[in-house]
CSV table of C-alpha atoms in Angstrom, one decimal:
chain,number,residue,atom,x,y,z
F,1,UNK,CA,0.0,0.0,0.0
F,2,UNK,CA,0.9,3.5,-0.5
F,3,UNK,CA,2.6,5.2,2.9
F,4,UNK,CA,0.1,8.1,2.9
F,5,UNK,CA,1.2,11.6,2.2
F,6,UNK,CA,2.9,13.7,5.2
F,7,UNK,CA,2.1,17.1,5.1
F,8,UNK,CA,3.9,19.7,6.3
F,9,UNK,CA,3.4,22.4,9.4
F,10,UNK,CA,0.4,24.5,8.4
F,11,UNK,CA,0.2,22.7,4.6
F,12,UNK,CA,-2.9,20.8,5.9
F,13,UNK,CA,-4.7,24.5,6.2
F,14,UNK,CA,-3.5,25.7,3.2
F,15,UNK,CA,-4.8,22.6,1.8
F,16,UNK,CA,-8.3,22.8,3.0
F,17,UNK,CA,-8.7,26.9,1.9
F,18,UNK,CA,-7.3,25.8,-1.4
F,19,UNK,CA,-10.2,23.0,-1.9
F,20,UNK,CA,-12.7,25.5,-0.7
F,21,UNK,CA,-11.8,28.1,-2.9
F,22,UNK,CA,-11.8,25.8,-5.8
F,23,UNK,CA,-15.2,24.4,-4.8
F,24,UNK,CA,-16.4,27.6,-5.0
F,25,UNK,CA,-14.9,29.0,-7.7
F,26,UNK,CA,-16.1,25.3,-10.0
F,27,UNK,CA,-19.5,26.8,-10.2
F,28,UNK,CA,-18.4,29.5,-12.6
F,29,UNK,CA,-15.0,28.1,-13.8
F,30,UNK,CA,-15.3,24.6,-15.9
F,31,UNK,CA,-11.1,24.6,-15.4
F,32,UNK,CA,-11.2,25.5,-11.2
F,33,UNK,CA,-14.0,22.3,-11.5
F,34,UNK,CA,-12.0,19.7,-13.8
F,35,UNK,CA,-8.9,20.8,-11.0
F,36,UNK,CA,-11.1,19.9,-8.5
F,37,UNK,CA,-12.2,16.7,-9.7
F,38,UNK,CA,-8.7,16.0,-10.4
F,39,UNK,CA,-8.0,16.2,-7.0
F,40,UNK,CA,-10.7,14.0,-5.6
F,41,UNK,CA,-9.5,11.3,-8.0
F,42,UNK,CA,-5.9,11.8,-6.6
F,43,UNK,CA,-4.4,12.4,-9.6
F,44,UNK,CA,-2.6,16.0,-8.2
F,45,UNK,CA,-0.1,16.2,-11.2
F,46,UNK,CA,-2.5,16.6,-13.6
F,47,UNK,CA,-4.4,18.9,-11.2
F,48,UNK,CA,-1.1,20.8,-10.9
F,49,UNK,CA,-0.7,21.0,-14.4
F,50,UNK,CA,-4.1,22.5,-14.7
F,51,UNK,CA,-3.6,25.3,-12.0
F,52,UNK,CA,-0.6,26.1,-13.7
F,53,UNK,CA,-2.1,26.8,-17.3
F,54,UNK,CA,-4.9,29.1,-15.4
F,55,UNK,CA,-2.1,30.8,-13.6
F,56,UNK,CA,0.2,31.3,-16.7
F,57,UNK,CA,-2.8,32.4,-19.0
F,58,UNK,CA,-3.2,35.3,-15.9
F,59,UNK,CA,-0.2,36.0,-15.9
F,60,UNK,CA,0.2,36.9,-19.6
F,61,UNK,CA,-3.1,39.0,-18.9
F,62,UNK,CA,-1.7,40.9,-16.4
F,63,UNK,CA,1.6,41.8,-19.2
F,64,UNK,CA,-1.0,42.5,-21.8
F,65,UNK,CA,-2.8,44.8,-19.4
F,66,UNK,CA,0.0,46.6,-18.2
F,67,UNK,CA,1.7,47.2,-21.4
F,68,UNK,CA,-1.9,48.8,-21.9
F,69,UNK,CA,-1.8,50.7,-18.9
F,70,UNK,CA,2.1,52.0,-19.8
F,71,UNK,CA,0.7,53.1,-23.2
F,72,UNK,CA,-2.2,55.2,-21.9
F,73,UNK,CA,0.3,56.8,-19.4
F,74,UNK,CA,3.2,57.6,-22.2
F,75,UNK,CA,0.1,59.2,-24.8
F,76,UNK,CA,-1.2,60.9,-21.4
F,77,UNK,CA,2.3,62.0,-20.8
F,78,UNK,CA,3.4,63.0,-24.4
F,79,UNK,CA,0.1,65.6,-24.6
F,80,UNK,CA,1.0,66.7,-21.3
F,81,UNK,CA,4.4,67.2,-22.0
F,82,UNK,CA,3.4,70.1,-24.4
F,83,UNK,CA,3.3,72.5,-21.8
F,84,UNK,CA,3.5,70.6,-18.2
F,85,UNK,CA,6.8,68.8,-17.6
F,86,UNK,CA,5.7,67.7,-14.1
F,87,UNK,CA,3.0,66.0,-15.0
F,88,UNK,CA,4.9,64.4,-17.8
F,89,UNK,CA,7.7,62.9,-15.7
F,90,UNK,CA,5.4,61.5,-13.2
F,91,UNK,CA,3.4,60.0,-16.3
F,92,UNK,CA,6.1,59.2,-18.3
F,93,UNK,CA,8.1,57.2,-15.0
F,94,UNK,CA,4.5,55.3,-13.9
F,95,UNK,CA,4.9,53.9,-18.0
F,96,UNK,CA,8.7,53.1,-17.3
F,97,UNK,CA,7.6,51.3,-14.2
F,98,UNK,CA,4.8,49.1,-16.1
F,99,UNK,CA,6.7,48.6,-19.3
F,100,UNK,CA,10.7,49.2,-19.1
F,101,UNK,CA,10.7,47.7,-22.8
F,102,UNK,CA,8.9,50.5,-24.6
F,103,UNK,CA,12.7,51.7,-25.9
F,104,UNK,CA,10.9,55.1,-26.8
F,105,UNK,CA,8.8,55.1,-23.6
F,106,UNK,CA,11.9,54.5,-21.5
F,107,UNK,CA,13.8,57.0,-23.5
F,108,UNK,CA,11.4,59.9,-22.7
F,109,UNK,CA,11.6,58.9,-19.0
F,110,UNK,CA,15.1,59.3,-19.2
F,111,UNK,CA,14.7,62.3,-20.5
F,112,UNK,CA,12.6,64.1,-18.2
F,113,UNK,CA,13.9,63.1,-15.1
F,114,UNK,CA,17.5,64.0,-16.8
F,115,UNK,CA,15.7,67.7,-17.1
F,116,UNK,CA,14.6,67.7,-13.6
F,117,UNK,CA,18.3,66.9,-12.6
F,118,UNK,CA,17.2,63.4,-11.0
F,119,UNK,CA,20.8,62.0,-12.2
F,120,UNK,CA,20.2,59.0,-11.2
F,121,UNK,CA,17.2,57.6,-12.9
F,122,UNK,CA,18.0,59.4,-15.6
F,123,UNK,CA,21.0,56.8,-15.9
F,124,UNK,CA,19.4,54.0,-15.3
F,125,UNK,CA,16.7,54.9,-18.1
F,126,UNK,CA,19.7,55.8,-20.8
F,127,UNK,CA,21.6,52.5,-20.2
F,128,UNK,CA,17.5,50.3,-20.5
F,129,UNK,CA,17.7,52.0,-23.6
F,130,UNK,CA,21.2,51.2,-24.9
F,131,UNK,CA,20.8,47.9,-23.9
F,132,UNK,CA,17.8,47.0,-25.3
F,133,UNK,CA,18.0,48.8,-28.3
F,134,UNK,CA,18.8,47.1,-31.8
F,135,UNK,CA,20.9,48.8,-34.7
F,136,UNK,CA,19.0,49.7,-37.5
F,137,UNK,CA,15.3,49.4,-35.4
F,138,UNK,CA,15.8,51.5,-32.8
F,139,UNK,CA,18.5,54.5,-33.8
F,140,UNK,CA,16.7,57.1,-32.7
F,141,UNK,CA,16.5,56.2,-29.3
F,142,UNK,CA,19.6,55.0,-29.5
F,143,UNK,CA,20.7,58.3,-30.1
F,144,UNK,CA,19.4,60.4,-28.1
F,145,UNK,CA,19.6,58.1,-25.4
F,146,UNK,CA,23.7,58.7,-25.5
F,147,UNK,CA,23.3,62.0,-25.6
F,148,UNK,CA,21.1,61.6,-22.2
F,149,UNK,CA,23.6,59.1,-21.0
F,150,UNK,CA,26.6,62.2,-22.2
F,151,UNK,CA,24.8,64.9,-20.2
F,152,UNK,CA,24.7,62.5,-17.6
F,153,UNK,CA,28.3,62.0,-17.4
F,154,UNK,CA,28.9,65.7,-18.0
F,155,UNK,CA,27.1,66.4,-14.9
F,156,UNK,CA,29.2,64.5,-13.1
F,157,UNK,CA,32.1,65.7,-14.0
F,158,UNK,CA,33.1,62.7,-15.9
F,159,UNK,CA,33.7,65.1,-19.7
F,160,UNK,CA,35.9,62.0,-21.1
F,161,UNK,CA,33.1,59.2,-20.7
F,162,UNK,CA,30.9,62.2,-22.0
F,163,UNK,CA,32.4,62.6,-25.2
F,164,UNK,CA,32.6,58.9,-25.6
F,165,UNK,CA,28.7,58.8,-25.3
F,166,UNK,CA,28.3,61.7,-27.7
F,167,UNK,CA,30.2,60.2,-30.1
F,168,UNK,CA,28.6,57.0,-29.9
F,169,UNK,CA,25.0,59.0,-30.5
F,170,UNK,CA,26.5,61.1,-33.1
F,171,UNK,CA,28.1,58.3,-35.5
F,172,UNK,CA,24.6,56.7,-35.4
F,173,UNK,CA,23.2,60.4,-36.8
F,174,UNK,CA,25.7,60.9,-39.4
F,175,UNK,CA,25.4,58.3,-41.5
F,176,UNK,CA,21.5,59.5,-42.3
F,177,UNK,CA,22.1,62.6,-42.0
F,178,UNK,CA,24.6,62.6,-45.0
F,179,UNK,CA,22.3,60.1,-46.8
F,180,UNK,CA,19.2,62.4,-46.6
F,181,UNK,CA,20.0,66.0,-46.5
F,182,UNK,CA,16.6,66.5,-46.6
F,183,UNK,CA,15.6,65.1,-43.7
F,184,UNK,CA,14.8,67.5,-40.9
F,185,UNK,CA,14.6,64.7,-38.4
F,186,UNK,CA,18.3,63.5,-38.9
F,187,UNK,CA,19.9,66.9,-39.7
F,188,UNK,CA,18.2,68.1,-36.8
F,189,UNK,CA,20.3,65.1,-35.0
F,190,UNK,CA,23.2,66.2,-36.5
F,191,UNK,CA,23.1,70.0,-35.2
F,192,UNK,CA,22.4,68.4,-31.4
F,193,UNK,CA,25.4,66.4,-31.4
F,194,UNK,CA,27.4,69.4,-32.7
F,195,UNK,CA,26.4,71.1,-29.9
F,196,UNK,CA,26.9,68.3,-27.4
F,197,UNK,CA,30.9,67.9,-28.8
F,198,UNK,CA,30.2,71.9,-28.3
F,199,UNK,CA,29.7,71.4,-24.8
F,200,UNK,CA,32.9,69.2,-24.1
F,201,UNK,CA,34.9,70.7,-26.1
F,202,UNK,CA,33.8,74.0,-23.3
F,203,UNK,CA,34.6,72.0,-20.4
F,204,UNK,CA,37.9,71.2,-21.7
F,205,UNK,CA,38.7,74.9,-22.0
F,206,UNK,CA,39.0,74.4,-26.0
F,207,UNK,CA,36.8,77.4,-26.9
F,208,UNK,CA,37.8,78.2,-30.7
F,209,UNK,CA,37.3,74.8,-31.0
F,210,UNK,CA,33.4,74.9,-29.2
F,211,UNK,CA,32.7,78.0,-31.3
F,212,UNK,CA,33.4,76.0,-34.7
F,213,UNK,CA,31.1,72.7,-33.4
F,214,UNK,CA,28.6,75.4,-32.2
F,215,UNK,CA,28.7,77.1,-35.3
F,216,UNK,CA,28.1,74.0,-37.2
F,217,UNK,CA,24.7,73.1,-35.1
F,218,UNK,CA,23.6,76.9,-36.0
F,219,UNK,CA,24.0,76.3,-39.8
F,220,UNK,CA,21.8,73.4,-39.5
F,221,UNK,CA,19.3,75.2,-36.9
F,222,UNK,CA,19.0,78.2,-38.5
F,223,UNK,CA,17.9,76.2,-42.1
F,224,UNK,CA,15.8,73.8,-40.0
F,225,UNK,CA,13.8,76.5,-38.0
F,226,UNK,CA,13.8,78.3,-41.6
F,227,UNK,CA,12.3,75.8,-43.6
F,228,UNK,CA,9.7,75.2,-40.4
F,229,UNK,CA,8.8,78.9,-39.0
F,230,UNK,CA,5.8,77.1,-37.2
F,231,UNK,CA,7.4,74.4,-36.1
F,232,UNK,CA,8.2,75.7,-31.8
F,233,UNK,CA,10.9,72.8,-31.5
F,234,UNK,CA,13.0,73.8,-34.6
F,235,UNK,CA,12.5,77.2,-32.8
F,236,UNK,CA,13.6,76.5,-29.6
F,237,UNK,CA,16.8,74.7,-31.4
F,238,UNK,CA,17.7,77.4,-33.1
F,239,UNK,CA,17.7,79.8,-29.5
F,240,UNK,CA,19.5,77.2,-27.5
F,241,UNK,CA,22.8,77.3,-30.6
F,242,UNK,CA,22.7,81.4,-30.5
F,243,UNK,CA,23.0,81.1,-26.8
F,244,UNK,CA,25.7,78.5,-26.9
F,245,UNK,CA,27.7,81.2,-29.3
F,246,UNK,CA,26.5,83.6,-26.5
F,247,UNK,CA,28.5,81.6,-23.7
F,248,UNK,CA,31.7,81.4,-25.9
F,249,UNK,CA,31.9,84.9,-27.0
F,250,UNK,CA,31.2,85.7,-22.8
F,251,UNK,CA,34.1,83.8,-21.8
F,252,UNK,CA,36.2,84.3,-24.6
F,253,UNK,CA,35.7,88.7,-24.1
F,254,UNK,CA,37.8,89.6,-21.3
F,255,UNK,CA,39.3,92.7,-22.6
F,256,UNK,CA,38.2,91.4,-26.4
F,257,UNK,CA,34.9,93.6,-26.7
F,258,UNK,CA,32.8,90.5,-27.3
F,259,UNK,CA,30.0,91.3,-24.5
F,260,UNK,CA,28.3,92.8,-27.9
F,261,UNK,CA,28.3,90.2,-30.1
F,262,UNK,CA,27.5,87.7,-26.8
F,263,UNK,CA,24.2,90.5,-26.5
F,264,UNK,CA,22.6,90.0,-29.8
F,265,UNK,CA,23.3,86.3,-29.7
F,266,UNK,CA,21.3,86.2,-26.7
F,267,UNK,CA,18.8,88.7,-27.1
F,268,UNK,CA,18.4,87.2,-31.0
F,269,UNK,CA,17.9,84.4,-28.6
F,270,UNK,CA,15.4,85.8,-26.3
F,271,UNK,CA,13.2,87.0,-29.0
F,272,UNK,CA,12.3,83.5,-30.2
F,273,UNK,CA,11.8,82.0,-26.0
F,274,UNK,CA,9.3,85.1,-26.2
F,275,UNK,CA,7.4,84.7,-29.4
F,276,UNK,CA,7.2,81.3,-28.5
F,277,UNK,CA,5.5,81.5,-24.7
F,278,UNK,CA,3.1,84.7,-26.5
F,279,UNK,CA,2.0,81.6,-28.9
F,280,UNK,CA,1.8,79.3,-25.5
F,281,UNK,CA,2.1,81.0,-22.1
F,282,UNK,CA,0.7,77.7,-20.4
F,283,UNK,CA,3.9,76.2,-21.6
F,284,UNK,CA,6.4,75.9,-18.7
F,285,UNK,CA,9.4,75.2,-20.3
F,286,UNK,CA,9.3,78.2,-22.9
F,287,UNK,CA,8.8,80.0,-19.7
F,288,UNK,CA,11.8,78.4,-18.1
F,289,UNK,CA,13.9,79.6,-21.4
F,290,UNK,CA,12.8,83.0,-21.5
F,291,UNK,CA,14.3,83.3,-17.4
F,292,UNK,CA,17.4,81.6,-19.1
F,293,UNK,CA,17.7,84.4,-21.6
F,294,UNK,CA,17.2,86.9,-18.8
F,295,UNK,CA,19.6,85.6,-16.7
F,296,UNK,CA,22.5,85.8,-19.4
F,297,UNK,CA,21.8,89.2,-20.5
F,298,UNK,CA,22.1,90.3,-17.1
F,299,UNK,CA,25.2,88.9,-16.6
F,300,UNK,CA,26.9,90.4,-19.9
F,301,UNK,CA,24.7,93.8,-18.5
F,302,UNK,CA,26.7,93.4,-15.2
F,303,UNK,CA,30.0,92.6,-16.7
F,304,UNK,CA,29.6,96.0,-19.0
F,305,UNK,CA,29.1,97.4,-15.5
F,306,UNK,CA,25.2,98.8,-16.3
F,307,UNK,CA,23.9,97.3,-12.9
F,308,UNK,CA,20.7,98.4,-12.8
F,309,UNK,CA,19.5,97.2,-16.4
F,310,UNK,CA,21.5,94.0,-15.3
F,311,UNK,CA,19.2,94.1,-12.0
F,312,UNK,CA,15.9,94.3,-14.3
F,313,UNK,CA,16.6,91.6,-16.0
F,314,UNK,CA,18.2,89.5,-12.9
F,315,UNK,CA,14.9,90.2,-11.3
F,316,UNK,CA,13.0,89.2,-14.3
F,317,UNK,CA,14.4,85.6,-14.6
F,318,UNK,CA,14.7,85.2,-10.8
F,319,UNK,CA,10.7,85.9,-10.7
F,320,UNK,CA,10.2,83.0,-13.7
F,321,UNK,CA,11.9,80.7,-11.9
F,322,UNK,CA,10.9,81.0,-8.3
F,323,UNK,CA,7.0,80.5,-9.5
F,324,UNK,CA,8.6,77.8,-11.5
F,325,UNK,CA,10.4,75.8,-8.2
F,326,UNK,CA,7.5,76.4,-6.4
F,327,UNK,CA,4.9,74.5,-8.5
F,328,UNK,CA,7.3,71.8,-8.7
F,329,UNK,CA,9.3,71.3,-5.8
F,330,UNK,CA,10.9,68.1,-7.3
F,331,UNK,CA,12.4,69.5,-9.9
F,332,UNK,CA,15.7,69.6,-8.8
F,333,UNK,CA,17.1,71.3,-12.0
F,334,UNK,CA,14.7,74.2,-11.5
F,335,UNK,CA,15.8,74.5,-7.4
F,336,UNK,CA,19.5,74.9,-9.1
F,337,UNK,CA,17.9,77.7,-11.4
F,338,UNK,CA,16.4,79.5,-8.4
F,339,UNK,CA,20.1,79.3,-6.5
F,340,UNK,CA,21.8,80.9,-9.9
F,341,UNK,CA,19.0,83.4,-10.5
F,342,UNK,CA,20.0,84.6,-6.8
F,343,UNK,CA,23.7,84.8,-7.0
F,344,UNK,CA,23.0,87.2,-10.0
F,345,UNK,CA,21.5,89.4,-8.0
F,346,UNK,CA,23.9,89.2,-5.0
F,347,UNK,CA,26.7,90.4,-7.2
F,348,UNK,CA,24.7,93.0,-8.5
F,349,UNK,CA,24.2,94.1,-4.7
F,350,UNK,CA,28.0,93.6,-3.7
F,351,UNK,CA,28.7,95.7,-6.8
F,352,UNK,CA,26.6,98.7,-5.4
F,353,UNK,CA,27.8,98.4,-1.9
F,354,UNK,CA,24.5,96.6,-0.5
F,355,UNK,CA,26.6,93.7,1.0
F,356,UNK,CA,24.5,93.0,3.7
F,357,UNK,CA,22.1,92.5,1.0
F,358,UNK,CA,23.9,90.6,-1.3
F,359,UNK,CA,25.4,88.1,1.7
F,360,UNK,CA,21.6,87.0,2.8
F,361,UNK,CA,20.7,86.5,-0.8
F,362,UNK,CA,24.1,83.8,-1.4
F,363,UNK,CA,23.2,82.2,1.9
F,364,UNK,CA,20.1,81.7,0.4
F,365,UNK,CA,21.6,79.9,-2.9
F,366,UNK,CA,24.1,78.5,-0.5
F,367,UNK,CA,21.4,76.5,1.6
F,368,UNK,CA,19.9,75.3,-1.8
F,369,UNK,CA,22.8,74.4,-3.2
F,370,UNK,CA,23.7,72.0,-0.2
F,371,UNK,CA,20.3,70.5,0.0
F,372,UNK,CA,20.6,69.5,-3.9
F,373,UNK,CA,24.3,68.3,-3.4
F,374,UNK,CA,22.8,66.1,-0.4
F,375,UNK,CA,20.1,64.8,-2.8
F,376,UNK,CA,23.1,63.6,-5.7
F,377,UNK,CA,26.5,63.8,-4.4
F,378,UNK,CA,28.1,62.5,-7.6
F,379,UNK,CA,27.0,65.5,-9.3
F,380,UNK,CA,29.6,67.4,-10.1
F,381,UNK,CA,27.7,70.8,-11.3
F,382,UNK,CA,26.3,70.8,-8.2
F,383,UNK,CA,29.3,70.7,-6.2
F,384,UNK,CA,30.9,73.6,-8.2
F,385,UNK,CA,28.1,75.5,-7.7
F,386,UNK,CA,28.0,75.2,-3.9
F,387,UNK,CA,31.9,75.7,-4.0
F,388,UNK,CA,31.1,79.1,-5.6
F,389,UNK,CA,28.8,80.2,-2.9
F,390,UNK,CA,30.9,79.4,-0.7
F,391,UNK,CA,33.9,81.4,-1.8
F,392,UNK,CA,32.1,84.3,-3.0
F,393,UNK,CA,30.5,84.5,1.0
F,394,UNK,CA,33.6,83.9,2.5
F,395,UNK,CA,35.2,87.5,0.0
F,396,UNK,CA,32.2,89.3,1.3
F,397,UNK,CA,32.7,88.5,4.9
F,398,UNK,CA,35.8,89.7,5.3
């Protein structure tokens, strides 16, 4: 005879719920019923069997379902990124969560949180994408997820792994790009990546050469928003290349006379960011460039010593971006704009004597600054930033 079956600690209770919830459950479900019968004629393995087919059929239910749930969320997100980019990143990182391998989905998320200077998902995001992604299928998110991934590393400091990501992206744009010239899509690709090997070409203190690669990208913007005058993102393009010339020509006119040429490229600039938040003044991130724009002038403004007009326009960004932080306190990119918007105006202070003033706005950045360094300590910007706050206090106290 069989030796019967010994059950372990608590399996006997288990067992007994399990019988009752397939009794019940046999008056609606033929397969909880066959299971059940199954059971009573001792044949478990074939019950087994059974409950596993139910379960597995479930289980690729609950996939279907959430891959529909991620795409409601990412064409949720991608209307309200058109004007809200908080509610996009939450949208867009709820997708991420239910479906990490929509590349494009992923990508976006990436790209968000990358704006909102959460570093760290913004990594993880880049790398989901550059692993899952497929040459020839997937090259634009392969793209622009190394440029994310560059930024990335350019934020923290790392400008060598930077490039290398750039590159990566870049070789992926050029081959279309020189294939189909007319292609907006891929020659706007191309004008990005100039600008990225722009940007680390800056942080290596190589500014001829960041003024050539800038140049390049404004060729290509300037035809691109051209051909498109309706088209806000070709727009936008076109203002962030004049005020990457802008940044050159600032730090390449000590006692060279650029602060002109730095001034129209930035208020060439600032028209645009304007025109474009008149078209759509719900839109947060046109507002967000136009404070940009502000805050440049005002520093060429203060460098050509005019420190009131430098104060207007200080002022004017500083009042952009504090409504800004305070509807989205999460946005740890925007926190950072607040602290720069305020160091403006302390040196505008120091520079008319009000250092009283000017020491309680710094302390101000300075107690920002820490909290965001505390929240990403691998990010380099951050800790530069801080440093600056904190020599600039310690020439004023004195």
């Amino acid at each position: 005879s069989t030796a019967p079956v010994q059950l372990a600690p608590g399996q006997e209770q288990s067992l007994t719920q399990t019988i009752t919830a397939l009794a019940i459950g046999a008056r609606t479900d033929p397969r909880q019923a066959q299971a059940l019968s199954l059971l009573r004629e001792g044949k478990t393995q074939e019950a087994v069997a059974l409950l596993l087919a139910v379960a597995e059929t479930g289980e690729a239910n609950i996939a279907v379902e959430k891959k529909r749930t991620a795409e409601a969320y990412r064409q949720a997100a991608s209307i309200a990124g058109l004007r809200d980019p908080k509610q996009a990143r939450a949208l867009y990182a709820k997708a991420a969560g239910l479906d990490p391998d929509d590349i494009d989905g992923m990508r976006l998320h990436g790209e968000f949180e990358r704006d909102a200077g959460n570093l760290p998902e913004a990594d993880r995001a880049f790398r989901q994408v550059i692993a899952i992604g497929q040459a020839g299928r997937d090259d634009d998110a392969l793209i622009w997820a190394n440029f994310g991934m560059g930024d990335v590393l350019m934020a923290r400091g790392d400008v060598v792994a930077a490039q290398a990501a750039f590159i990566r992206g870049g070789a992926i744009a050029e081959r279309p790009a020189k294939g189909d010239p007319g292609n907006a899509g891929w020659q706007r690709d191309l004008s990005v990546f100039f600008n990225k090997i722009g940007d680390v070409l800056v942080a290596q203190g190589k500014g001829d050469e960041a003024m050539k690669a800038y140049r390049d990208s404004l060729v290509i913007a300037e035809r691109l928003a051209k051909g498109d005058p309706g088209n806000a993102r070709l727009q936008r393009d076109l203002s962030i290349s004049l005020n990457k010339i802008g940044d050159v020509l600032v730090a390449q006119g000590k006692g060279k006379g650029k602060g002109d040429e730095a001034m129209k490229a930035y208020r060439d600039s600032l028209a645009i960011r304007e025109r474009l938040t008149k078209d759509d003044p719900g839109n947060a991130r046109w507002q967000r460039d136009v404070a940009v724009s502000f805050n440049k002038i005002g520093d060429v403004l203060r460098a050509q010593g005019k420190g009131d007009e430098a104060m207007k326009a200080y002022r004017d960004s500083s009042a952009i971006f504090e409504r800004l932080a305070k509807d989205d306190p999460g946005n740890a990119g925007w926190q950072r704009d607040v602290a720069v918007s305020v160091m403006g105006i302390a040196l505008v202070q120091r520079g008319s004597g009000k250092t009283a003033e000017a020491l309680t706005q710094l302390r101000r950045g300075r107690e920002i600054m820490v909290g965001l360094v505390a929240l990403d300590p691998n990010n380099a910007g951050w800790w530069g930033d801080l440093a600056l706050f904190d020599r600039l206090i310690a020439v004023m106290e004195k």
